[in-house]
JSON list of C-alpha atoms in Angstrom, two decimals:
[
{"chain": "A", "resi": 3, "resn": "UNK", "atom": "CA", "xyz": [-112.03, -66.90, 18.57]},
{"chain": "A", "resi": 4, "resn": "UNK", "atom": "CA", "xyz": [-113.90, -65.63, 21.60]},
{"chain": "A", "resi": 5, "resn": "UNK", "atom": "CA", "xyz": [-113.24, -62.02, 22.48]},
{"chain": "A", "resi": 6, "resn": "UNK", "atom": "CA", "xyz": [-113.65, -61.45, 26.21]},
{"chain": "A", "resi": 7, "resn": "UNK", "atom": "CA", "xyz": [-115.50, -58.40, 27.41]},
{"chain": "A", "resi": 8, "resn": "UNK", "atom": "CA", "xyz": [-114.11, -55.99, 29.98]},
{"chain": "A", "resi": 9, "resn": "UNK", "atom": "CA", "xyz": [-110.52, -54.87, 30.28]},
{"chain": "A", "resi": 10, "resn": "UNK", "atom": "CA", "xyz": [-107.96, -57.48, 29.42]},
{"chain": "A", "resi": 11, "resn": "UNK", "atom": "CA", "xyz": [-104.24, -57.12, 28.91]},
{"chain": "A", "resi": 12, "resn": "UNK", "atom": "CA", "xyz": [-104.34, -59.53, 25.97]},
{"chain": "A", "resi": 13, "resn": "UNK", "atom": "CA", "xyz": [-106.99, -57.76, 23.91]},
{"chain": "A", "resi": 14, "resn": "UNK", "atom": "CA", "xyz": [-106.60, -54.50, 22.07]},
{"chain": "A", "resi": 15, "resn": "UNK", "atom": "CA", "xyz": [-109.10, -52.54, 20.13]},
{"chain": "A", "resi": 16, "resn": "UNK", "atom": "CA", "xyz": [-109.75, -49.35, 18.32]},
{"chain": "A", "resi": 17, "resn": "UNK", "atom": "CA", "xyz": [-112.68, -47.51, 16.78]},
{"chain": "A", "resi": 18, "resn": "UNK", "atom": "CA", "xyz": [-112.35, -45.88, 13.37]},
{"chain": "A", "resi": 19, "resn": "UNK", "atom": "CA", "xyz": [-114.88, -43.47, 11.88]},
{"chain": "A", "resi": 20, "resn": "UNK", "atom": "CA", "xyz": [-115.00, -43.22, 8.09]},
{"chain": "A", "resi": 21, "resn": "UNK", "atom": "CA", "xyz": [-116.50, -40.11, 6.53]},
{"chain": "A", "resi": 22, "resn": "UNK", "atom": "CA", "xyz": [-116.42, -39.62, 2.76]},
{"chain": "A", "resi": 23, "resn": "UNK", "atom": "CA", "xyz": [-117.89, -36.11, 2.67]},
{"chain": "A", "resi": 24, "resn": "UNK", "atom": "CA", "xyz": [-116.01, -33.67, 0.44]},
{"chain": "A", "resi": 25, "resn": "UNK", "atom": "CA", "xyz": [-114.11, -32.03, 3.32]},
{"chain": "A", "resi": 26, "resn": "UNK", "atom": "CA", "xyz": [-112.93, -35.34, 4.84]},
{"chain": "A", "resi": 27, "resn": "UNK", "atom": "CA", "xyz": [-109.50, -36.94, 4.34]},
{"chain": "A", "resi": 28, "resn": "UNK", "atom": "CA", "xyz": [-111.41, -40.18, 3.61]},
{"chain": "A", "resi": 29, "resn": "UNK", "atom": "CA", "xyz": [-113.00, -38.61, 0.52]},
{"chain": "A", "resi": 30, "resn": "UNK", "atom": "CA", "xyz": [-110.59, -40.53, -1.73]},
{"chain": "A", "resi": 31, "resn": "UNK", "atom": "CA", "xyz": [-112.77, -43.60, -1.02]},
{"chain": "A", "resi": 32, "resn": "UNK", "atom": "CA", "xyz": [-115.31, -42.11, -3.46]},
{"chain": "A", "resi": 33, "resn": "UNK", "atom": "CA", "xyz": [-113.06, -43.67, -6.12]},
{"chain": "A", "resi": 34, "resn": "UNK", "atom": "CA", "xyz": [-114.05, -47.20, -5.00]},
{"chain": "A", "resi": 35, "resn": "UNK", "atom": "CA", "xyz": [-117.44, -47.71, -6.63]},
{"chain": "A", "resi": 36, "resn": "UNK", "atom": "CA", "xyz": [-118.89, -51.09, -7.50]},
{"chain": "A", "resi": 37, "resn": "UNK", "atom": "CA", "xyz": [-122.22, -51.20, -9.32]},
{"chain": "A", "resi": 38, "resn": "UNK", "atom": "CA", "xyz": [-122.67, -47.50, -8.58]},
{"chain": "A", "resi": 39, "resn": "UNK", "atom": "CA", "xyz": [-122.22, -47.78, -4.79]},
{"chain": "A", "resi": 40, "resn": "UNK", "atom": "CA", "xyz": [-119.24, -46.55, -2.78]},
{"chain": "A", "resi": 41, "resn": "UNK", "atom": "CA", "xyz": [-117.99, -49.59, -0.86]},
{"chain": "A", "resi": 42, "resn": "UNK", "atom": "CA", "xyz": [-115.35, -49.70, 1.85]},
{"chain": "A", "resi": 43, "resn": "UNK", "atom": "CA", "xyz": [-112.48, -51.68, 0.27]},
{"chain": "A", "resi": 44, "resn": "UNK", "atom": "CA", "xyz": [-111.48, -55.08, 1.63]},
{"chain": "A", "resi": 45, "resn": "UNK", "atom": "CA", "xyz": [-107.93, -53.75, 1.88]},
{"chain": "A", "resi": 46, "resn": "UNK", "atom": "CA", "xyz": [-109.33, -51.06, 4.16]},
{"chain": "A", "resi": 47, "resn": "UNK", "atom": "CA", "xyz": [-110.38, -53.71, 6.68]},
{"chain": "A", "resi": 48, "resn": "UNK", "atom": "CA", "xyz": [-106.88, -55.18, 6.63]},
{"chain": "A", "resi": 49, "resn": "UNK", "atom": "CA", "xyz": [-105.27, -51.76, 7.03]},
{"chain": "A", "resi": 50, "resn": "UNK", "atom": "CA", "xyz": [-107.45, -51.01, 10.08]},
{"chain": "A", "resi": 51, "resn": "UNK", "atom": "CA", "xyz": [-106.34, -54.27, 11.71]},
{"chain": "A", "resi": 52, "resn": "UNK", "atom": "CA", "xyz": [-102.69, -53.57, 10.84]},
{"chain": "A", "resi": 53, "resn": "UNK", "atom": "CA", "xyz": [-102.92, -50.07, 12.38]},
{"chain": "A", "resi": 54, "resn": "UNK", "atom": "CA", "xyz": [-104.59, -51.46, 15.50]},
{"chain": "A", "resi": 55, "resn": "UNK", "atom": "CA", "xyz": [-101.92, -54.11, 16.06]},
{"chain": "A", "resi": 56, "resn": "UNK", "atom": "CA", "xyz": [-99.12, -51.57, 15.51]},
{"chain": "A", "resi": 57, "resn": "UNK", "atom": "CA", "xyz": [-100.78, -49.22, 18.02]},
{"chain": "A", "resi": 58, "resn": "UNK", "atom": "CA", "xyz": [-100.97, -52.08, 20.55]},
{"chain": "A", "resi": 59, "resn": "UNK", "atom": "CA", "xyz": [-97.26, -52.76, 20.07]},
{"chain": "A", "resi": 60, "resn": "UNK", "atom": "CA", "xyz": [-96.25, -49.08, 20.06]},
{"chain": "A", "resi": 61, "resn": "UNK", "atom": "CA", "xyz": [-94.94, -49.23, 16.50]},
{"chain": "A", "resi": 62, "resn": "UNK", "atom": "CA", "xyz": [-95.52, -47.39, 13.24]},
{"chain": "A", "resi": 63, "resn": "UNK", "atom": "CA", "xyz": [-97.69, -49.69, 11.13]},
{"chain": "A", "resi": 64, "resn": "UNK", "atom": "CA", "xyz": [-95.80, -49.02, 7.89]},
{"chain": "A", "resi": 65, "resn": "UNK", "atom": "CA", "xyz": [-92.57, -50.12, 9.57]},
{"chain": "A", "resi": 66, "resn": "UNK", "atom": "CA", "xyz": [-94.07, -53.35, 10.96]},
{"chain": "A", "resi": 67, "resn": "UNK", "atom": "CA", "xyz": [-94.42, -56.09, 8.32]},
{"chain": "A", "resi": 68, "resn": "UNK", "atom": "CA", "xyz": [-97.35, -58.42, 8.96]},
{"chain": "A", "resi": 69, "resn": "UNK", "atom": "CA", "xyz": [-98.97, -61.54, 7.60]},
{"chain": "A", "resi": 70, "resn": "UNK", "atom": "CA", "xyz": [-102.72, -62.11, 7.35]},
{"chain": "A", "resi": 71, "resn": "UNK", "atom": "CA", "xyz": [-104.25, -65.59, 7.47]},
{"chain": "A", "resi": 72, "resn": "UNK", "atom": "CA", "xyz": [-107.76, -67.04, 7.34]},
{"chain": "A", "resi": 73, "resn": "UNK", "atom": "CA", "xyz": [-109.33, -63.70, 6.45]},
{"chain": "A", "resi": 74, "resn": "UNK", "atom": "CA", "xyz": [-113.10, -63.86, 6.03]},
{"chain": "A", "resi": 75, "resn": "UNK", "atom": "CA", "xyz": [-115.15, -60.94, 4.79]},
{"chain": "A", "resi": 76, "resn": "UNK", "atom": "CA", "xyz": [-118.75, -61.45, 5.78]},
{"chain": "A", "resi": 77, "resn": "UNK", "atom": "CA", "xyz": [-120.39, -58.46, 4.17]},
{"chain": "A", "resi": 78, "resn": "UNK", "atom": "CA", "xyz": [-119.64, -55.34, 2.21]},
{"chain": "A", "resi": 79, "resn": "UNK", "atom": "CA", "xyz": [-120.01, -51.95, 3.86]},
{"chain": "A", "resi": 80, "resn": "UNK", "atom": "CA", "xyz": [-121.69, -49.29, 1.75]},
{"chain": "A", "resi": 81, "resn": "UNK", "atom": "CA", "xyz": [-120.39, -45.84, 2.62]},
{"chain": "A", "resi": 82, "resn": "UNK", "atom": "CA", "xyz": [-123.04, -43.10, 2.80]},
{"chain": "A", "resi": 83, "resn": "UNK", "atom": "CA", "xyz": [-122.38, -39.84, 0.97]},
{"chain": "A", "resi": 84, "resn": "UNK", "atom": "CA", "xyz": [-123.17, -38.00, 4.21]},
{"chain": "A", "resi": 85, "resn": "UNK", "atom": "CA", "xyz": [-122.54, -39.23, 7.73]},
{"chain": "A", "resi": 86, "resn": "UNK", "atom": "CA", "xyz": [-119.98, -41.54, 9.24]},
{"chain": "A", "resi": 87, "resn": "UNK", "atom": "CA", "xyz": [-119.50, -45.29, 9.40]},
{"chain": "A", "resi": 88, "resn": "UNK", "atom": "CA", "xyz": [-117.94, -46.60, 12.61]},
{"chain": "A", "resi": 89, "resn": "UNK", "atom": "CA", "xyz": [-115.74, -49.73, 12.57]},
{"chain": "A", "resi": 90, "resn": "UNK", "atom": "CA", "xyz": [-114.67, -51.40, 15.81]},
{"chain": "A", "resi": 91, "resn": "UNK", "atom": "CA", "xyz": [-111.50, -53.50, 15.54]},
{"chain": "A", "resi": 92, "resn": "UNK", "atom": "CA", "xyz": [-110.56, -56.02, 18.23]},
{"chain": "A", "resi": 93, "resn": "UNK", "atom": "CA", "xyz": [-107.28, -57.94, 18.15]},
{"chain": "A", "resi": 94, "resn": "UNK", "atom": "CA", "xyz": [-106.27, -60.69, 20.59]},
{"chain": "A", "resi": 95, "resn": "UNK", "atom": "CA", "xyz": [-102.61, -59.93, 21.21]},
{"chain": "A", "resi": 96, "resn": "UNK", "atom": "CA", "xyz": [-101.79, -63.49, 22.29]},
{"chain": "A", "resi": 97, "resn": "UNK", "atom": "CA", "xyz": [-103.15, -65.19, 19.14]},
{"chain": "A", "resi": 98, "resn": "UNK", "atom": "CA", "xyz": [-103.53, -62.40, 16.57]},
{"chain": "A", "resi": 99, "resn": "UNK", "atom": "CA", "xyz": [-107.19, -63.32, 16.02]},
{"chain": "A", "resi": 100, "resn": "UNK", "atom": "CA", "xyz": [-109.16, -60.25, 14.97]},
{"chain": "A", "resi": 101, "resn": "UNK", "atom": "CA", "xyz": [-112.73, -59.16, 14.37]},
{"chain": "A", "resi": 102, "resn": "UNK", "atom": "CA", "xyz": [-114.10, -56.02, 12.78]},
{"chain": "A", "resi": 103, "resn": "UNK", "atom": "CA", "xyz": [-117.68, -55.00, 13.48]},
{"chain": "A", "resi": 104, "resn": "UNK", "atom": "CA", "xyz": [-119.89, -52.27, 12.06]},
{"chain": "A", "resi": 105, "resn": "UNK", "atom": "CA", "xyz": [-123.39, -51.55, 13.39]},
{"chain": "A", "resi": 106, "resn": "UNK", "atom": "CA", "xyz": [-123.04, -54.52, 15.76]},
{"chain": "A", "resi": 107, "resn": "UNK", "atom": "CA", "xyz": [-122.55, -56.87, 12.80]},
{"chain": "A", "resi": 108, "resn": "UNK", "atom": "CA", "xyz": [-119.43, -58.88, 12.06]},
{"chain": "A", "resi": 109, "resn": "UNK", "atom": "CA", "xyz": [-117.78, -57.56, 8.90]},
{"chain": "A", "resi": 110, "resn": "UNK", "atom": "CA", "xyz": [-114.40, -59.26, 8.81]},
{"chain": "A", "resi": 111, "resn": "UNK", "atom": "CA", "xyz": [-112.32, -61.71, 10.85]},
{"chain": "A", "resi": 112, "resn": "UNK", "atom": "CA", "xyz": [-109.01, -63.49, 10.58]},
{"chain": "A", "resi": 113, "resn": "UNK", "atom": "CA", "xyz": [-105.56, -63.66, 12.09]},
{"chain": "A", "resi": 114, "resn": "UNK", "atom": "CA", "xyz": [-102.64, -61.24, 11.91]},
{"chain": "A", "resi": 115, "resn": "UNK", "atom": "CA", "xyz": [-99.04, -61.81, 12.94]},
{"chain": "A", "resi": 116, "resn": "UNK", "atom": "CA", "xyz": [-95.87, -59.74, 12.86]},
{"chain": "A", "resi": 117, "resn": "UNK", "atom": "CA", "xyz": [-93.21, -60.96, 10.46]},
{"chain": "A", "resi": 118, "resn": "UNK", "atom": "CA", "xyz": [-89.79, -61.18, 12.04]},
{"chain": "A", "resi": 119, "resn": "UNK", "atom": "CA", "xyz": [-87.79, -61.40, 8.83]},
{"chain": "A", "resi": 120, "resn": "UNK", "atom": "CA", "xyz": [-88.36, -59.11, 5.88]},
{"chain": "A", "resi": 121, "resn": "UNK", "atom": "CA", "xyz": [-88.45, -61.18, 2.70]},
{"chain": "A", "resi": 122, "resn": "UNK", "atom": "CA", "xyz": [-87.84, -59.55, -0.65]},
{"chain": "A", "resi": 123, "resn": "UNK", "atom": "CA", "xyz": [-90.41, -60.43, -3.31]},
{"chain": "A", "resi": 124, "resn": "UNK", "atom": "CA", "xyz": [-89.41, -63.16, -5.74]},
{"chain": "A", "resi": 125, "resn": "UNK", "atom": "CA", "xyz": [-88.46, -61.79, -9.12]},
{"chain": "A", "resi": 126, "resn": "UNK", "atom": "CA", "xyz": [-90.78, -63.15, -11.79]},
{"chain": "A", "resi": 127, "resn": "UNK", "atom": "CA", "xyz": [-89.61, -63.88, -15.29]},
{"chain": "A", "resi": 128, "resn": "UNK", "atom": "CA", "xyz": [-90.31, -60.80, -17.41]},
{"chain": "A", "resi": 129, "resn": "UNK", "atom": "CA", "xyz": [-93.26, -61.29, -19.72]},
{"chain": "A", "resi": 130, "resn": "UNK", "atom": "CA", "xyz": [-94.77, -59.10, -22.36]},
{"chain": "A", "resi": 131, "resn": "UNK", "atom": "CA", "xyz": [-96.91, -56.40, -20.76]},
{"chain": "A", "resi": 132, "resn": "UNK", "atom": "CA", "xyz": [-99.58, -55.58, -23.27]},
{"chain": "A", "resi": 133, "resn": "UNK", "atom": "CA", "xyz": [-102.48, -53.99, -21.36]},
{"chain": "A", "resi": 134, "resn": "UNK", "atom": "CA", "xyz": [-102.19, -50.34, -20.37]},
{"chain": "A", "resi": 135, "resn": "UNK", "atom": "CA", "xyz": [-103.78, -48.81, -17.31]},
{"chain": "A", "resi": 136, "resn": "UNK", "atom": "CA", "xyz": [-106.64, -47.40, -19.40]},
{"chain": "A", "resi": 137, "resn": "UNK", "atom": "CA", "xyz": [-107.22, -50.84, -20.96]},
{"chain": "A", "resi": 138, "resn": "UNK", "atom": "CA", "xyz": [-107.48, -52.49, -17.55]},
{"chain": "A", "resi": 139, "resn": "UNK", "atom": "CA", "xyz": [-109.82, -49.92, -16.00]},
{"chain": "A", "resi": 140, "resn": "UNK", "atom": "CA", "xyz": [-112.05, -49.79, -19.09]},
{"chain": "A", "resi": 141, "resn": "UNK", "atom": "CA", "xyz": [-112.46, -53.57, -18.83]},
{"chain": "A", "resi": 142, "resn": "UNK", "atom": "CA", "xyz": [-113.23, -53.35, -15.10]},
{"chain": "A", "resi": 143, "resn": "UNK", "atom": "CA", "xyz": [-115.72, -50.49, -15.63]},
{"chain": "A", "resi": 144, "resn": "UNK", "atom": "CA", "xyz": [-117.60, -52.65, -18.14]},
{"chain": "A", "resi": 145, "resn": "UNK", "atom": "CA", "xyz": [-117.98, -55.22, -15.34]},
{"chain": "A", "resi": 146, "resn": "UNK", "atom": "CA", "xyz": [-119.37, -52.69, -12.83]},
{"chain": "A", "resi": 147, "resn": "UNK", "atom": "CA", "xyz": [-116.11, -51.77, -11.06]},
{"chain": "A", "resi": 148, "resn": "UNK", "atom": "CA", "xyz": [-115.71, -48.01, -11.38]},
{"chain": "A", "resi": 149, "resn": "UNK", "atom": "CA", "xyz": [-112.33, -47.22, -9.84]},
{"chain": "A", "resi": 150, "resn": "UNK", "atom": "CA", "xyz": [-111.20, -43.60, -9.76]},
{"chain": "A", "resi": 151, "resn": "UNK", "atom": "CA", "xyz": [-108.08, -41.63, -8.89]},
{"chain": "A", "resi": 152, "resn": "UNK", "atom": "CA", "xyz": [-106.31, -43.38, -6.00]},
{"chain": "A", "resi": 153, "resn": "UNK", "atom": "CA", "xyz": [-107.79, -46.77, -6.91]},
{"chain": "A", "resi": 154, "resn": "UNK", "atom": "CA", "xyz": [-106.11, -46.86, -10.31]},
{"chain": "A", "resi": 155, "resn": "UNK", "atom": "CA", "xyz": [-102.87, -48.46, -9.19]},
{"chain": "A", "resi": 156, "resn": "UNK", "atom": "CA", "xyz": [-102.32, -50.82, -12.12]},
{"chain": "A", "resi": 157, "resn": "UNK", "atom": "CA", "xyz": [-99.82, -49.20, -14.48]},
{"chain": "A", "resi": 158, "resn": "UNK", "atom": "CA", "xyz": [-99.73, -52.08, -16.96]},
{"chain": "A", "resi": 159, "resn": "UNK", "atom": "CA", "xyz": [-100.12, -55.86, -17.02]},
{"chain": "A", "resi": 160, "resn": "UNK", "atom": "CA", "xyz": [-99.94, -58.88, -19.26]},
{"chain": "A", "resi": 161, "resn": "UNK", "atom": "CA", "xyz": [-103.16, -60.26, -20.70]},
{"chain": "A", "resi": 162, "resn": "UNK", "atom": "CA", "xyz": [-103.16, -63.18, -18.23]},
{"chain": "A", "resi": 163, "resn": "UNK", "atom": "CA", "xyz": [-102.92, -60.85, -15.23]},
{"chain": "A", "resi": 164, "resn": "UNK", "atom": "CA", "xyz": [-99.94, -62.80, -13.87]},
{"chain": "A", "resi": 165, "resn": "UNK", "atom": "CA", "xyz": [-97.32, -60.07, -14.25]},
{"chain": "A", "resi": 166, "resn": "UNK", "atom": "CA", "xyz": [-97.48, -56.31, -14.21]},
{"chain": "A", "resi": 167, "resn": "UNK", "atom": "CA", "xyz": [-96.40, -53.00, -12.77]},
{"chain": "A", "resi": 168, "resn": "UNK", "atom": "CA", "xyz": [-98.21, -51.20, -9.96]},
{"chain": "A", "resi": 169, "resn": "UNK", "atom": "CA", "xyz": [-98.09, -47.54, -8.92]},
{"chain": "A", "resi": 170, "resn": "UNK", "atom": "CA", "xyz": [-97.47, -46.66, -5.28]},
{"chain": "A", "resi": 171, "resn": "UNK", "atom": "CA", "xyz": [-99.25, -43.51, -4.09]},
{"chain": "A", "resi": 172, "resn": "UNK", "atom": "CA", "xyz": [-98.51, -43.85, -0.38]},
{"chain": "A", "resi": 173, "resn": "UNK", "atom": "CA", "xyz": [-101.95, -45.23, 0.53]},
{"chain": "A", "resi": 174, "resn": "UNK", "atom": "CA", "xyz": [-102.24, -48.87, 1.60]},
{"chain": "A", "resi": 175, "resn": "UNK", "atom": "CA", "xyz": [-106.04, -48.96, 1.34]},
{"chain": "A", "resi": 176, "resn": "UNK", "atom": "CA", "xyz": [-106.11, -48.01, -2.32]},
{"chain": "A", "resi": 177, "resn": "UNK", "atom": "CA", "xyz": [-102.97, -50.03, -3.12]}
]
């Protein structure tokens, strides 16, 4: 997974700045607190890679189904209440290998590929759904996960967590 330096036709990259100040569109990330700290969500890393690959291919990311493999998250990124965090995303177009760095440190790596065939999700056997959204998020809050607003996408679930209903709010990071 070596990423060559210099200009190369087979490597694409992008830089993303995240700012959670009250006037920023990224302010919704304030709803992703773990143990009292605002952390950049793991799904955020994947979304940045997805957007970068779509940009490289001249497509709209939400219209380009992808598959992630061998994803490794090396460290959490704490988002400051003031100031910006800069992520650099590099994707090798020929292999789909990607790396995300922040402050010159590797944050996430893996492989992404475009799916050629859209596959509908398999229908699961309907089970009794007996935990409400408030039940789920109360339980998570007791464990240090304080999810707010956009990050409350579980509508209801069964007690085993194997079947449920999710809410779509148009945001892949919080989904």
